PDB file of C-alpha atoms and ligand atoms in Angstrom:
ATOM      1  CA  MET X   1       0.012  -0.101   0.034  1.00  0.00           C
ATOM      2  CA  ALA X   2       2.882   2.313   0.771  1.00  0.00           C
ATOM      3  CA  THR X   3       4.333   1.452  -2.571  1.00  0.00           C
ATOM      4  CA  LEU X   4       1.137   2.208  -4.343  1.00  0.00           C
ATOM      5  CA  SER X   5       0.413   5.559  -2.445  1.00  0.00           C
ATOM      6  CA  GLY X   6       4.088   6.445  -3.006  1.00  0.00           C
ATOM      7  CA  ILE X   7       3.742   5.841  -6.828  1.00  0.00           C
ATOM      8  CA  GLY X   8       0.544   7.544  -6.791  1.00  0.00           C
ATOM      9  CA  MET X   9       1.358  10.770  -5.174  1.00  0.00           C
ATOM     10  CA  GLY X  10       0.251  13.458  -7.607  1.00  0.00           C
ATOM     11  CA  LEU X  11       0.401  10.803 -10.401  1.00  0.00           C
ATOM     12  CA  TRP X  12      -2.995   8.959  -9.942  1.00  0.00           C
ATOM     13  CA  TYR X  13      -3.633   9.036 -13.853  1.00  0.00           C
ATOM     14  CA  ILE X  14      -0.683   6.981 -14.497  1.00  0.00           C
ATOM     15  CA  PHE X  15      -2.662   4.162 -12.807  1.00  0.00           C
ATOM     16  CA  LEU X  16      -5.014   4.368 -15.632  1.00  0.00           C
ATOM     17  CA  ALA X  17      -2.315   3.866 -18.208  1.00  0.00           C
ATOM     18  CA  LEU X  18      -1.310   0.846 -16.024  1.00  0.00           C
ATOM     19  CA  LEU X  19      -4.559  -0.911 -16.197  1.00  0.00           C
ATOM     20  CA  PRO X  20      -3.720  -3.238 -19.124  1.00  0.00           C
ATOM     21  CA  LEU X  21      -0.688  -4.160 -17.386  1.00  0.00           C
ATOM     22  CA  VAL X  22      -2.608  -4.986 -14.285  1.00  0.00           C
ATOM     23  CA  ALA X  23      -4.870  -7.265 -16.379  1.00  0.00           C
ATOM     24  CA  ALA X  24      -1.818  -8.981 -17.842  1.00  0.00           C
ATOM     25  CA  TYR X  25      -0.441  -9.496 -14.374  1.00  0.00           C
ATOM     26  CA  ILE X  26      -3.510 -11.133 -13.163  1.00  0.00           C
ATOM     27  CA  CYS X  27      -3.805 -13.549 -16.167  1.00  0.00           C
ATOM     28  CA  LEU X  28      -0.224 -14.397 -15.632  1.00  0.00           C
ATOM     29  CA  GLN X  29      -0.847 -14.976 -11.880  1.00  0.00           C
ATOM     30  CA  VAL X  30      -3.724 -17.226 -12.604  1.00  0.00           C
ATOM     31  CA  PHE X  31      -1.718 -19.271 -15.128  1.00  0.00           C
ATOM     32  CA  PHE X  32       1.346 -19.509 -12.793  1.00  0.00           C
ATOM     33  CA  ARG X  33      -0.529 -20.456  -9.677  1.00  0.00           C
ATOM     34  CA  LYS X  34      -2.276 -23.368 -11.290  1.00  0.00           C
ATOM     35  CA  SER X  35       0.839 -24.794 -12.818  1.00  0.00           C
ATOM     36  CA  ASN X  36       2.988 -24.191  -9.745  1.00  0.00           C
ATOM     37  CA  ILE X  37       0.685 -25.720  -7.194  1.00  0.00           C
ATOM     38  CA  GLU X  38       0.464 -28.735  -9.384  1.00  0.00           C
ATOM     39  CA  VAL X  39       3.945 -29.006  -9.971  1.00  0.00           C
ATOM     40  CA  GLN X  40       4.742 -28.729  -6.216  1.00  0.00           C
ATOM     41  CA  ARG X  41       2.207 -31.339  -5.469  1.00  0.00           C
ATOM     42  CA  LEU X  42       4.125 -33.811  -7.978  1.00  0.00           C
ATOM     43  CA  GLU X  43       7.425 -32.852  -6.415  1.00  0.00           C
ATOM     44  CA  SER X  44       6.217 -33.653  -2.925  1.00  0.00           C
ATOM     45  CA  LEU X  45       4.623 -36.933  -4.093  1.00  0.00           C
ATOM     46  CA  SER X  46       7.834 -38.031  -5.917  1.00  0.00           C
ATOM     47  CA  ARG X  47       9.954 -37.007  -2.704  1.00  0.00           C
ATOM     48  CA  SER X  48       8.544 -39.702  -0.356  1.00  0.00           C
ATOM     49  CA  PRO X  49       9.298 -42.862  -2.380  1.00  0.00           C
ATOM     50  CA  PRO X  50      13.210 -42.319  -2.449  1.00  0.00           C
ATOM     51  CA  ILE X  51      13.152 -41.559   1.232  1.00  0.00           C
ATOM     52  CA  SER X  52      11.349 -44.745   2.087  1.00  0.00           C
ATOM     53  CA  HIS X  53      13.311 -46.818  -0.184  1.00  0.00           C
ATOM     54  CA  LEU X  54      16.584 -45.512   1.480  1.00  0.00           C
ATOM     55  CA  SER X  55      15.110 -46.378   5.015  1.00  0.00           C
ATOM     56  CA  SER X  56      13.847 -49.816   3.904  1.00  0.00           C
ATOM     57  CA  THR X  57      17.122 -50.289   2.177  1.00  0.00           C
ATOM     58  CA  LEU X  58      19.059 -49.527   5.309  1.00  0.00           C
ATOM     59  CA  ASN X  59      16.832 -51.792   7.392  1.00  0.00           C
ATOM     60  CA  GLY X  60      17.187 -54.835   5.142  1.00  0.00           C
ATOM     61  CA  MET X  61      20.902 -54.361   4.094  1.00  0.00           C
ATOM     62  CA  ASP X  62      21.830 -57.886   5.335  1.00  0.00           C
ATOM     63  CA  THR X  63      19.000 -59.345   3.548  1.00  0.00           C
ATOM     64  CA  ILE X  64      19.724 -57.243   0.216  1.00  0.00           C
ATOM     65  CA  ARG X  65      23.524 -58.577   0.284  1.00  0.00           C
ATOM     66  CA  ALA X  66      22.447 -62.085   1.212  1.00  0.00           C
ATOM     67  CA  PHE X  67      20.293 -62.265  -2.027  1.00  0.00           C
ATOM     68  CA  SER X  68      22.852 -60.159  -4.140  1.00  0.00           C
ATOM     69  CA  ALA X  69      20.035 -57.759  -4.747  1.00  0.00           C
ATOM     70  CA  LEU X  70      22.101 -54.724  -4.391  1.00  0.00           C
ATOM     71  CA  GLU X  71      21.984 -53.710  -7.978  1.00  0.00           C
ATOM     72  CA  ASP X  72      18.186 -53.934  -8.173  1.00  0.00           C
ATOM     73  CA  PHE X  73      17.973 -51.689  -5.234  1.00  0.00           C
ATOM     74  CA  THR X  74      20.548 -49.117  -6.485  1.00  0.00           C
ATOM     75  CA  THR X  75      18.608 -49.044 -10.128  1.00  0.00           C
ATOM     76  CA  LEU X  76      15.270 -48.394  -8.239  1.00  0.00           C
ATOM     77  CA  ASN X  77      16.866 -45.839  -6.007  1.00  0.00           C
ATOM     78  CA  ASP X  78      18.295 -43.909  -9.191  1.00  0.00           C
ATOM     79  CA  LYS X  79      15.051 -44.319 -10.774  1.00  0.00           C
ATOM     80  CA  GLN X  80      13.147 -42.793  -7.927  1.00  0.00           C
ATOM     81  CA  LEU X  81      15.638 -39.954  -7.638  1.00  0.00           C
ATOM     82  CA  ASP X  82      15.725 -39.317 -11.424  1.00  0.00           C
ATOM     83  CA  HIS X  83      11.850 -38.947 -11.219  1.00  0.00           C
ATOM     84  CA  ASN X  84      12.022 -36.516  -8.099  1.00  0.00           C
ATOM     85  CA  ASN X  85      14.747 -34.542 -10.074  1.00  0.00           C
ATOM     86  CA  VAL X  86      12.304 -34.205 -13.004  1.00  0.00           C
ATOM     87  CA  GLU X  87       9.843 -32.508 -10.884  1.00  0.00           C
ATOM     88  CA  LYS X  88      12.337 -30.461  -9.012  1.00  0.00           C
ATOM     89  CA  PHE X  89      13.609 -28.953 -12.169  1.00  0.00           C
ATOM     90  CA  ALA X  90      10.164 -28.515 -13.639  1.00  0.00           C
ATOM     91  CA  LEU X  91       9.560 -26.404 -10.434  1.00  0.00           C
ATOM     92  CA  LYS X  92      12.746 -24.636 -10.952  1.00  0.00           C
ATOM     93  CA  TYR X  93      12.017 -23.804 -14.432  1.00  0.00           C
ATOM     94  CA  ILE X  94       8.378 -22.824 -13.652  1.00  0.00           C
ATOM     95  CA  LEU X  95       9.759 -20.120 -11.300  1.00  0.00           C
ATOM     96  CA  SER X  96      12.265 -18.825 -13.595  1.00  0.00           C
ATOM     97  CA  TRP X  97       9.704 -18.693 -16.550  1.00  0.00           C
ATOM     98  CA  TYR X  98       7.244 -16.626 -14.213  1.00  0.00           C
ATOM     99  CA  GLY X  99      10.112 -14.534 -13.030  1.00  0.00           C
ATOM    100  CA  ILE X 100      11.198 -13.460 -16.429  1.00  0.00           C
ATOM    101  CA  ARG X 101       7.649 -12.388 -17.418  1.00  0.00           C
ATOM    102  CA  LEU X 102       7.076 -10.581 -13.931  1.00  0.00           C
ATOM    103  CA  ASP X 103      10.503  -8.604 -14.789  1.00  0.00           C
ATOM    104  CA  MET X 104       9.100  -7.706 -18.134  1.00  0.00           C
ATOM    105  CA  ILE X 105       5.754  -6.431 -16.542  1.00  0.00           C
ATOM    106  CA  GLY X 106       7.887  -4.684 -13.976  1.00  0.00           C
ATOM    107  CA  ALA X 107      10.072  -3.111 -16.577  1.00  0.00           C
ATOM    108  CA  VAL X 108       6.961  -1.834 -18.347  1.00  0.00           C
ATOM    109  CA  ILE X 109       5.572  -0.268 -15.344  1.00  0.00           C
ATOM    110  CA  VAL X 110       8.676   1.340 -14.660  1.00  0.00           C
ATOM    111  CA  LEU X 111       8.973   2.819 -18.146  1.00  0.00           C
ATOM    112  CA  PHE X 112       5.302   3.949 -17.782  1.00  0.00           C
ATOM    113  CA  VAL X 113       5.857   5.769 -14.287  1.00  0.00           C
ATOM    114  CA  PHE X 114       9.407   7.202 -15.263  1.00  0.00           C
ATOM    115  CA  GLY X 115       7.956   8.470 -18.879  1.00  0.00           C
ATOM    116  CA  GLY X 116       4.739   9.967 -17.167  1.00  0.00           C
ATOM    117  CA  ILE X 117       6.911  11.589 -14.471  1.00  0.00           C
ATOM    118  CA  THR X 118       9.013  12.949 -17.111  1.00  0.00           C
ATOM    119  CA  LEU X 119       6.189  14.205 -19.237  1.00  0.00           C
ATOM    120  CA  VAL X 120       4.523  15.807 -16.156  1.00  0.00           C
ATOM    121  CA  ARG X 121       7.701  17.511 -15.132  1.00  0.00           C
ATOM    122  CA  ILE X 122       8.053  19.092 -18.598  1.00  0.00           C
ATOM    123  CA  PHE X 123       4.386  20.044 -19.174  1.00  0.00           C
ATOM    124  CA  GLY X 124       2.730  20.073 -15.724  1.00  0.00           C
ATOM    125  CA  SER X 125       3.489  20.997 -12.394  1.00  0.00           C
ATOM    126  CA  LEU X 126       4.933  17.975 -10.391  1.00  0.00           C
ATOM    127  CA  ASP X 127       7.228  18.870  -7.614  1.00  0.00           C
ATOM    128  CA  VAL X 128      10.766  17.173  -7.507  1.00  0.00           C
ATOM    129  CA  GLY X 129       9.922  15.707  -4.025  1.00  0.00           C
ATOM    130  CA  SER X 130       6.961  13.787  -5.344  1.00  0.00           C
ATOM    131  CA  ALA X 131       8.498  12.777  -8.552  1.00  0.00           C
ATOM    132  CA  ALA X 132      11.603  11.310  -6.631  1.00  0.00           C
ATOM    133  CA  ILE X 133       9.200   9.245  -4.213  1.00  0.00           C
ATOM    134  CA  ALA X 134       7.303   7.790  -7.220  1.00  0.00           C
ATOM    135  CA  MET X 135      10.581   6.846  -8.898  1.00  0.00           C
ATOM    136  CA  SER X 136      12.087   5.414  -5.910  1.00  0.00           C
ATOM    137  CA  TYR X 137       8.871   3.209  -5.124  1.00  0.00           C
ATOM    138  CA  THR X 138       8.364   2.127  -8.678  1.00  0.00           C
ATOM    139  CA  SER X 139      11.998   0.407  -8.703  1.00  0.00           C
ATOM    140  CA  GLY X 140      10.879  -1.936  -5.979  1.00  0.00           C
ATOM    141  CA  PHE X 141       7.424  -2.728  -7.421  1.00  0.00           C
ATOM    142  CA  THR X 142       8.678  -5.840  -9.415  1.00  0.00           C
ATOM    143  CA  SER X 143       9.888  -7.714  -6.541  1.00  0.00           C
ATOM    144  CA  LEU X 144       6.728  -6.631  -4.579  1.00  0.00           C
ATOM    145  CA  LEU X 145       4.544  -8.393  -7.283  1.00  0.00           C
ATOM    146  CA  ALA X 146       6.811 -11.388  -7.264  1.00  0.00           C
ATOM    147  CA  ASN X 147       6.429 -11.788  -3.637  1.00  0.00           C
ATOM    148  CA  PHE X 148       2.730 -11.256  -3.613  1.00  0.00           C
ATOM    149  CA  SER X 149       2.399 -14.164  -6.124  1.00  0.00           C
ATOM    150  CA  VAL X 150       4.534 -16.447  -4.193  1.00  0.00           C
ATOM    151  CA  GLU X 151       2.581 -15.874  -1.032  1.00  0.00           C
ATOM    152  CA  ILE X 152      -0.527 -16.521  -2.673  1.00  0.00           C
ATOM    153  CA  SER X 153       0.483 -19.829  -3.994  1.00  0.00           C
ATOM    154  CA  ASP X 154       1.903 -20.703  -0.662  1.00  0.00           C
ATOM    155  CA  LEU X 155      -1.344 -19.841   0.938  1.00  0.00           C
ATOM    156  CA  GLU X 156      -3.226 -22.028  -1.439  1.00  0.00           C
ATOM    157  CA  LEU X 157      -0.773 -24.760  -1.045  1.00  0.00           C
ATOM    158  CA  ARG X 158      -0.988 -24.632   2.669  1.00  0.00           C
ATOM    159  CA  THR X 159      -4.783 -24.637   2.722  1.00  0.00           C
ATOM    160  CA  ASN X 160      -4.427 -28.226   1.397  1.00  0.00           C
ATOM    161  CA  ALA X 161      -3.720 -28.969   4.940  1.00  0.00           C
ATOM    162  CA  VAL X 162      -7.264 -27.998   5.941  1.00  0.00           C
ATOM    163  CA  GLU X 163      -8.663 -30.298   3.176  1.00  0.00           C
ATOM    164  CA  ARG X 164      -6.674 -33.275   4.556  1.00  0.00           C
ATOM    165  CA  PHE X 165      -7.698 -32.260   8.181  1.00  0.00           C
ATOM    166  CA  TRP X 166     -11.512 -32.612   6.801  1.00  0.00           C
ATOM    167  CA  GLU X 167     -10.829 -36.069   5.170  1.00  0.00           C
ATOM    168  CA  TYR X 168      -9.371 -37.265   8.447  1.00  0.00           C
ATOM    169  CA  LYS X 169     -12.267 -35.832  10.321  1.00  0.00           C
ATOM    170  CA  LYS X 170     -14.711 -37.925   8.102  1.00  0.00           C
ATOM    171  CA  ILE X 171     -12.780 -41.184   9.059  1.00  0.00           C
ATOM    172  CA  GLU X 172     -15.096 -43.477  11.374  1.00  0.00           C
ATOM    173  CA  GLN X 173     -14.378 -43.164  14.947  1.00  0.00           C
ATOM    174  CA  GLU X 174     -13.749 -45.900  17.389  1.00  0.00           C
ATOM    175  CA  THR X 175     -16.562 -46.653  19.609  1.00  0.00           C
ATOM    176  CA  HIS X 176     -15.988 -45.170  23.118  1.00  0.00           C
ATOM    177  CA  ASN X 177     -18.407 -46.948  25.242  1.00  0.00           C
ATOM    178  CA  PRO X 178     -18.490 -46.121  29.055  1.00  0.00           C
ATOM    179  CA  ASP X 179     -17.004 -48.800  31.341  1.00  0.00           C
ATOM    180  CA  ASP X 180     -19.016 -48.137  34.678  1.00  0.00           C
ATOM    181  CA  ILE X 181     -19.865 -51.809  34.973  1.00  0.00           C
ATOM    182  CA  ILE X 182     -16.135 -52.631  35.039  1.00  0.00           C
ATOM    183  CA  PRO X 183     -14.623 -53.282  38.749  1.00  0.00           C
ATOM    184  CA  GLU X 184     -11.986 -50.825  39.631  1.00  0.00           C
ATOM    185  CA  GLU X 185      -9.257 -53.331  40.030  1.00  0.00           C
ATOM    186  CA  TRP X 186      -9.933 -55.175  36.694  1.00  0.00           C
ATOM    187  CA  PRO X 187      -8.332 -57.037  35.310  1.00  0.00           C
ATOM    188  CA  LYS X 188      -7.020 -58.861  38.570  1.00  0.00           C
ATOM    189  CA  GLU X 189      -5.833 -62.186  37.237  1.00  0.00           C
ATOM    190  CA  GLY X 190      -5.463 -61.667  33.399  1.00  0.00           C
ATOM    191  CA  THR X 191      -7.202 -64.585  32.219  1.00  0.00           C
ATOM    192  CA  ILE X 192      -7.827 -64.016  28.393  1.00  0.00           C
ATOM    193  CA  VAL X 193     -10.522 -66.036  26.727  1.00  0.00           C
ATOM    194  CA  PHE X 194     -11.061 -65.914  23.000  1.00  0.00           C
ATOM    195  CA  LYS X 195     -14.771 -67.137  22.082  1.00  0.00           C
ATOM    196  CA  GLN X 196     -15.691 -67.997  18.694  1.00  0.00           C
ATOM    197  CA  PHE X 197     -13.717 -64.980  17.756  1.00  0.00           C
ATOM    198  CA  SER X 198     -13.259 -63.620  14.129  1.00  0.00           C
ATOM    199  CA  PHE X 199     -11.550 -60.604  12.936  1.00  0.00           C
ATOM    200  CA  ARG X 200     -10.922 -58.831   9.619  1.00  0.00           C
ATOM    201  CA  TYR X 201      -9.271 -55.679   8.312  1.00  0.00           C
ATOM    202  CA  ALA X 202     -11.834 -53.219   6.949  1.00  0.00           C
ATOM    203  CA  ASN X 203     -13.964 -55.059   4.223  1.00  0.00           C
ATOM    204  CA  GLY X 204     -11.188 -57.751   3.472  1.00  0.00           C
ATOM    205  CA  PRO X 205     -11.533 -61.466   4.309  1.00  0.00           C
ATOM    206  CA  LEU X 206     -11.594 -62.800   7.703  1.00  0.00           C
ATOM    207  CA  VAL X 207      -8.170 -63.254   9.067  1.00  0.00           C
ATOM    208  CA  LEU X 208      -9.129 -64.903  12.388  1.00  0.00           C
ATOM    209  CA  LYS X 209     -11.973 -67.285  12.024  1.00  0.00           C
ATOM    210  CA  HIS X 210     -13.981 -68.430  14.911  1.00  0.00           C
ATOM    211  CA  LEU X 211     -11.193 -68.774  17.411  1.00  0.00           C
ATOM    212  CA  ASP X 212     -11.546 -70.567  20.684  1.00  0.00           C
ATOM    213  CA  LEU X 213      -8.437 -70.051  22.813  1.00  0.00           C
ATOM    214  CA  VAL X 214      -7.886 -69.910  26.599  1.00  0.00           C
ATOM    215  CA  ILE X 215      -4.758 -68.162  28.004  1.00  0.00           C
ATOM    216  CA  ALA X 216      -4.577 -68.954  31.626  1.00  0.00           C
ATOM    217  CA  SER X 217      -3.622 -66.393  34.272  1.00  0.00           C
ATOM    218  CA  LYS X 218       0.231 -65.870  34.815  1.00  0.00           C
ATOM    219  CA  SER X 219       1.127 -68.390  32.055  1.00  0.00           C
ATOM    220  CA  LYS X 220       3.459 -68.057  29.117  1.00  0.00           C
ATOM    221  CA  THR X 221       1.992 -68.810  25.815  1.00  0.00           C
ATOM    222  CA  ALA X 222       3.779 -68.867  22.457  1.00  0.00           C
ATOM    223  CA  ILE X 223       1.896 -68.450  19.346  1.00  0.00           C
ATOM    224  CA  VAL X 224       3.545 -70.061  16.322  1.00  0.00           C
ATOM    225  CA  GLY X 225       2.492 -70.057  12.733  1.00  0.00           C
ATOM    226  CA  ARG X 226       3.978 -69.239   9.207  1.00  0.00           C
ATOM    227  CA  THR X 227       4.045 -65.541   8.132  1.00  0.00           C
ATOM    228  CA  GLY X 228       0.710 -64.184   7.509  1.00  0.00           C
ATOM    229  CA  ALA X 229      -0.974 -66.776   9.701  1.00  0.00           C
ATOM    230  CA  GLY X 230      -2.491 -63.886  12.008  1.00  0.00           C
ATOM    231  CA  LYS X 231      -0.310 -63.683  15.080  1.00  0.00           C
ATOM    232  CA  SER X 232       0.027 -59.972  15.002  1.00  0.00           C
ATOM    233  CA  SER X 233      -3.621 -59.509  14.062  1.00  0.00           C
ATOM    234  CA  LEU X 234      -4.460 -61.642  17.317  1.00  0.00           C
ATOM    235  CA  LEU X 235      -2.641 -58.747  19.326  1.00  0.00           C
ATOM    236  CA  GLN X 236      -4.139 -56.028  17.176  1.00  0.00           C
ATOM    237  CA  ALA X 237      -7.581 -57.564  17.945  1.00  0.00           C
ATOM    238  CA  LEU X 238      -6.686 -57.713  21.651  1.00  0.00           C
ATOM    239  CA  TYR X 239      -6.191 -53.788  21.501  1.00  0.00           C
ATOM    240  CA  ARG X 240      -9.493 -53.588  19.642  1.00  0.00           C
ATOM    241  CA  ILE X 241      -7.624 -51.749  16.907  1.00  0.00           C
ATOM    242  CA  LEU X 242     -10.777 -52.895  14.970  1.00  0.00           C
ATOM    243  CA  GLU X 243     -13.954 -54.299  16.225  1.00  0.00           C
ATOM    244  CA  PRO X 244     -14.555 -58.115  16.088  1.00  0.00           C
ATOM    245  CA  ALA X 245     -16.385 -59.454  13.242  1.00  0.00           C
ATOM    246  CA  ASP X 246     -17.929 -62.078  15.428  1.00  0.00           C
ATOM    247  CA  GLY X 247     -17.457 -63.467  18.927  1.00  0.00           C
ATOM    248  CA  THR X 248     -15.578 -61.675  21.721  1.00  0.00           C
ATOM    249  CA  ILE X 249     -12.794 -61.770  24.041  1.00  0.00           C
ATOM    250  CA  LEU X 250     -13.191 -62.353  27.660  1.00  0.00           C
ATOM    251  CA  ILE X 251     -10.681 -60.681  30.141  1.00  0.00           C
ATOM    252  CA  ASP X 252     -11.152 -61.862  33.648  1.00  0.00           C
ATOM    253  CA  GLY X 253     -14.786 -62.786  32.533  1.00  0.00           C
ATOM    254  CA  VAL X 254     -15.313 -59.154  31.156  1.00  0.00           C
ATOM    255  CA  ASP X 255     -16.447 -58.829  27.572  1.00  0.00           C
ATOM    256  CA  PHE X 256     -13.748 -56.585  26.228  1.00  0.00           C
ATOM    257  CA  THR X 257     -16.247 -54.839  23.823  1.00  0.00           C
ATOM    258  CA  LYS X 258     -18.000 -53.637  26.940  1.00  0.00           C
ATOM    259  CA  VAL X 259     -14.786 -51.730  28.369  1.00  0.00           C
ATOM    260  CA  LYS X 260     -13.891 -48.082  27.396  1.00  0.00           C
ATOM    261  CA  ILE X 261     -11.340 -48.542  24.748  1.00  0.00           C
ATOM    262  CA  SER X 262      -8.671 -46.037  26.340  1.00  0.00           C
ATOM    263  CA  HIS X 263      -9.329 -48.175  29.742  1.00  0.00           C
ATOM    264  CA  LEU X 264      -8.718 -51.457  28.029  1.00  0.00           C
ATOM    265  CA  ARG X 265      -5.595 -50.231  26.288  1.00  0.00           C
ATOM    266  CA  SER X 266      -4.253 -48.758  29.471  1.00  0.00           C
ATOM    267  CA  LYS X 267      -4.322 -52.266  31.089  1.00  0.00           C
ATOM    268  CA  LEU X 268      -2.486 -54.070  28.427  1.00  0.00           C
ATOM    269  CA  ALA X 269       1.365 -53.948  27.620  1.00  0.00           C
ATOM    270  CA  ILE X 270       3.016 -54.933  24.367  1.00  0.00           C
ATOM    271  CA  ILE X 271       6.591 -55.253  23.174  1.00  0.00           C
ATOM    272  CA  PRO X 272       6.298 -55.288  19.224  1.00  0.00           C
ATOM    273  CA  GLN X 273       8.298 -57.214  16.573  1.00  0.00           C
ATOM    274  CA  ASP X 274      10.409 -53.872  16.089  1.00  0.00           C
ATOM    275  CA  PRO X 275      10.716 -52.336  19.394  1.00  0.00           C
ATOM    276  CA  THR X 276      11.928 -48.908  19.856  1.00  0.00           C
ATOM    277  CA  LEU X 277      14.258 -48.274  22.586  1.00  0.00           C
ATOM    278  CA  PHE X 278      14.661 -44.561  23.725  1.00  0.00           C
ATOM    279  CA  MET X 279      18.068 -43.275  24.552  1.00  0.00           C
ATOM    280  CA  GLY X 280      18.602 -42.615  28.425  1.00  0.00           C
ATOM    281  CA  ILE X 281      19.597 -39.172  29.343  1.00  0.00           C
TER     282      ILE X 281
HETATM  283  N1  LIG C   1      -3.371 -53.547   8.089  1.00  0.00           N
HETATM  284  C1  LIG C   1      -3.737 -54.566   7.521  1.00  0.00           C
HETATM  285  N2  LIG C   1      -4.764 -54.492   6.473  1.00  0.00           N
HETATM  286  C2  LIG C   1      -5.150 -55.536   5.693  1.00  0.00           C
HETATM  287  N3  LIG C   1      -4.726 -56.902   5.897  1.00  0.00           N
HETATM  288  C3  LIG C   1      -3.697 -56.976   6.892  1.00  0.00           C
HETATM  289  C4  LIG C   1      -3.381 -55.918   7.438  1.00  0.00           C
HETATM  290  N4  LIG C   1      -2.166 -56.428   8.299  1.00  0.00           N
HETATM  291  C5  LIG C   1      -2.060 -57.876   8.067  1.00  0.00           C
HETATM  292  N5  LIG C   1      -3.065 -58.138   7.146  1.00  0.00           N
HETATM  293  C6  LIG C   1      -3.394 -59.485   6.557  1.00  0.00           C
HETATM  294  O1  LIG C   1      -3.694 -60.170   7.851  1.00  0.00           O
HETATM  295  C7  LIG C   1      -3.099 -61.567   7.647  1.00  0.00           C
HETATM  296  C8  LIG C   1      -2.417 -61.925   8.885  1.00  0.00           C
HETATM  297  O2  LIG C   1      -1.312 -61.046   8.858  1.00  0.00           O
HETATM  298  P1  LIG C   1      -0.274 -60.894  10.346  1.00  0.00           P
HETATM  299  O3  LIG C   1       0.346 -59.754  10.110  1.00  0.00           O
HETATM  300  O4  LIG C   1      -1.434 -60.932  11.490  1.00  0.00           O
HETATM  301  O5  LIG C   1       0.448 -62.404  10.084  1.00  0.00           O
HETATM  302  P2  LIG C   1       1.685 -62.643  11.104  1.00  0.00           P
HETATM  303  O6  LIG C   1       1.225 -63.998  11.634  1.00  0.00           O
HETATM  304  O7  LIG C   1       1.769 -61.710  12.094  1.00  0.00           O
HETATM  305  O8  LIG C   1       2.923 -62.798  10.062  1.00  0.00           O
HETATM  306  P3  LIG C   1       4.424 -62.412  10.411  1.00  0.00           P
HETATM  307  O9  LIG C   1       4.959 -63.533  10.907  1.00  0.00           O
HETATM  308  O10 LIG C   1       4.974 -62.296   8.879  1.00  0.00           O
HETATM  309  O11 LIG C   1       4.566 -61.313  11.270  1.00  0.00           O
HETATM  310  C9  LIG C   1      -2.272 -61.594   6.329  1.00  0.00           C
HETATM  311  O12 LIG C   1      -3.010 -62.233   5.440  1.00  0.00           O
HETATM  312  C10 LIG C   1      -2.156 -60.063   6.066  1.00  0.00           C
HETATM  313  O13 LIG C   1      -1.824 -59.895   4.755  1.00  0.00           O
HETATM  314 MG1  LIG C   2       3.606 -60.286  12.610  1.00  0.00          MG
END
């Protein structure tokens, strides 16, 4: 605003001459913003695969070496990095493309204002102070236009976070049933009974089918099975990550679906397949 009023001091009629340039700037803005947001999105999408590939490669280095698959992994890594670089370069060139056009508009604005000032000084009655202020503000006008566009694109991109937030909000919530029927000291013994228990992920097939299992209090039980047999799913089910498809689990005789989910989870402890140990101080 300061810049505009600086330029406009005594020279408001120059703004009329600038109207076609304003129209050109708006068209350029709209065109640039659409492409810029799309390419930024593509760039961030292509950034995650090489990062996750790197982390899984580092985790599975022994296995990769044992199966002599180093070359395959290197090739995939190169491919993913190349893909990301294509988007990165596209982004860079879009910004250069836009910068050049913006500079051109800025140069024409400077030409108009400087030409206008000169004419008004020759034929009119513009004082030197106003002319100097208008000239000095005009020279910084191009970078102002550029910053404005970048800020607007950034704002648009960041509002995607709100869109994601609404998507997460639509996700079905876990049932939070009250647990006022549960005794204070529950679970005392820790007996776990699976009764005709069935479990599935989302709309997939049943992973656990009509399971009957009793795990006695204070006993140690090993569950053995091939990969994909459902060992981890058994623990997921115990934590009620998803509701049972059929049957139930009784913990010390209490149906676990009747317990408030936060209360149930606070009473269980687990050391997962890939435990994370936090560094001590
Ligand atoms: N999040 C998930 N969404 C959909 N299906 C899943 C999910 N997690 C596991 N499954 C499927 O459930 C079945 C049981 O998998 P689970 O991970 O419980 O096996 P597991 O016995 O723990 O195997 P592993 O020994 O490899 O750890 C498999 O068919 C698997 O594909
Ligand atoms: Mg498992």
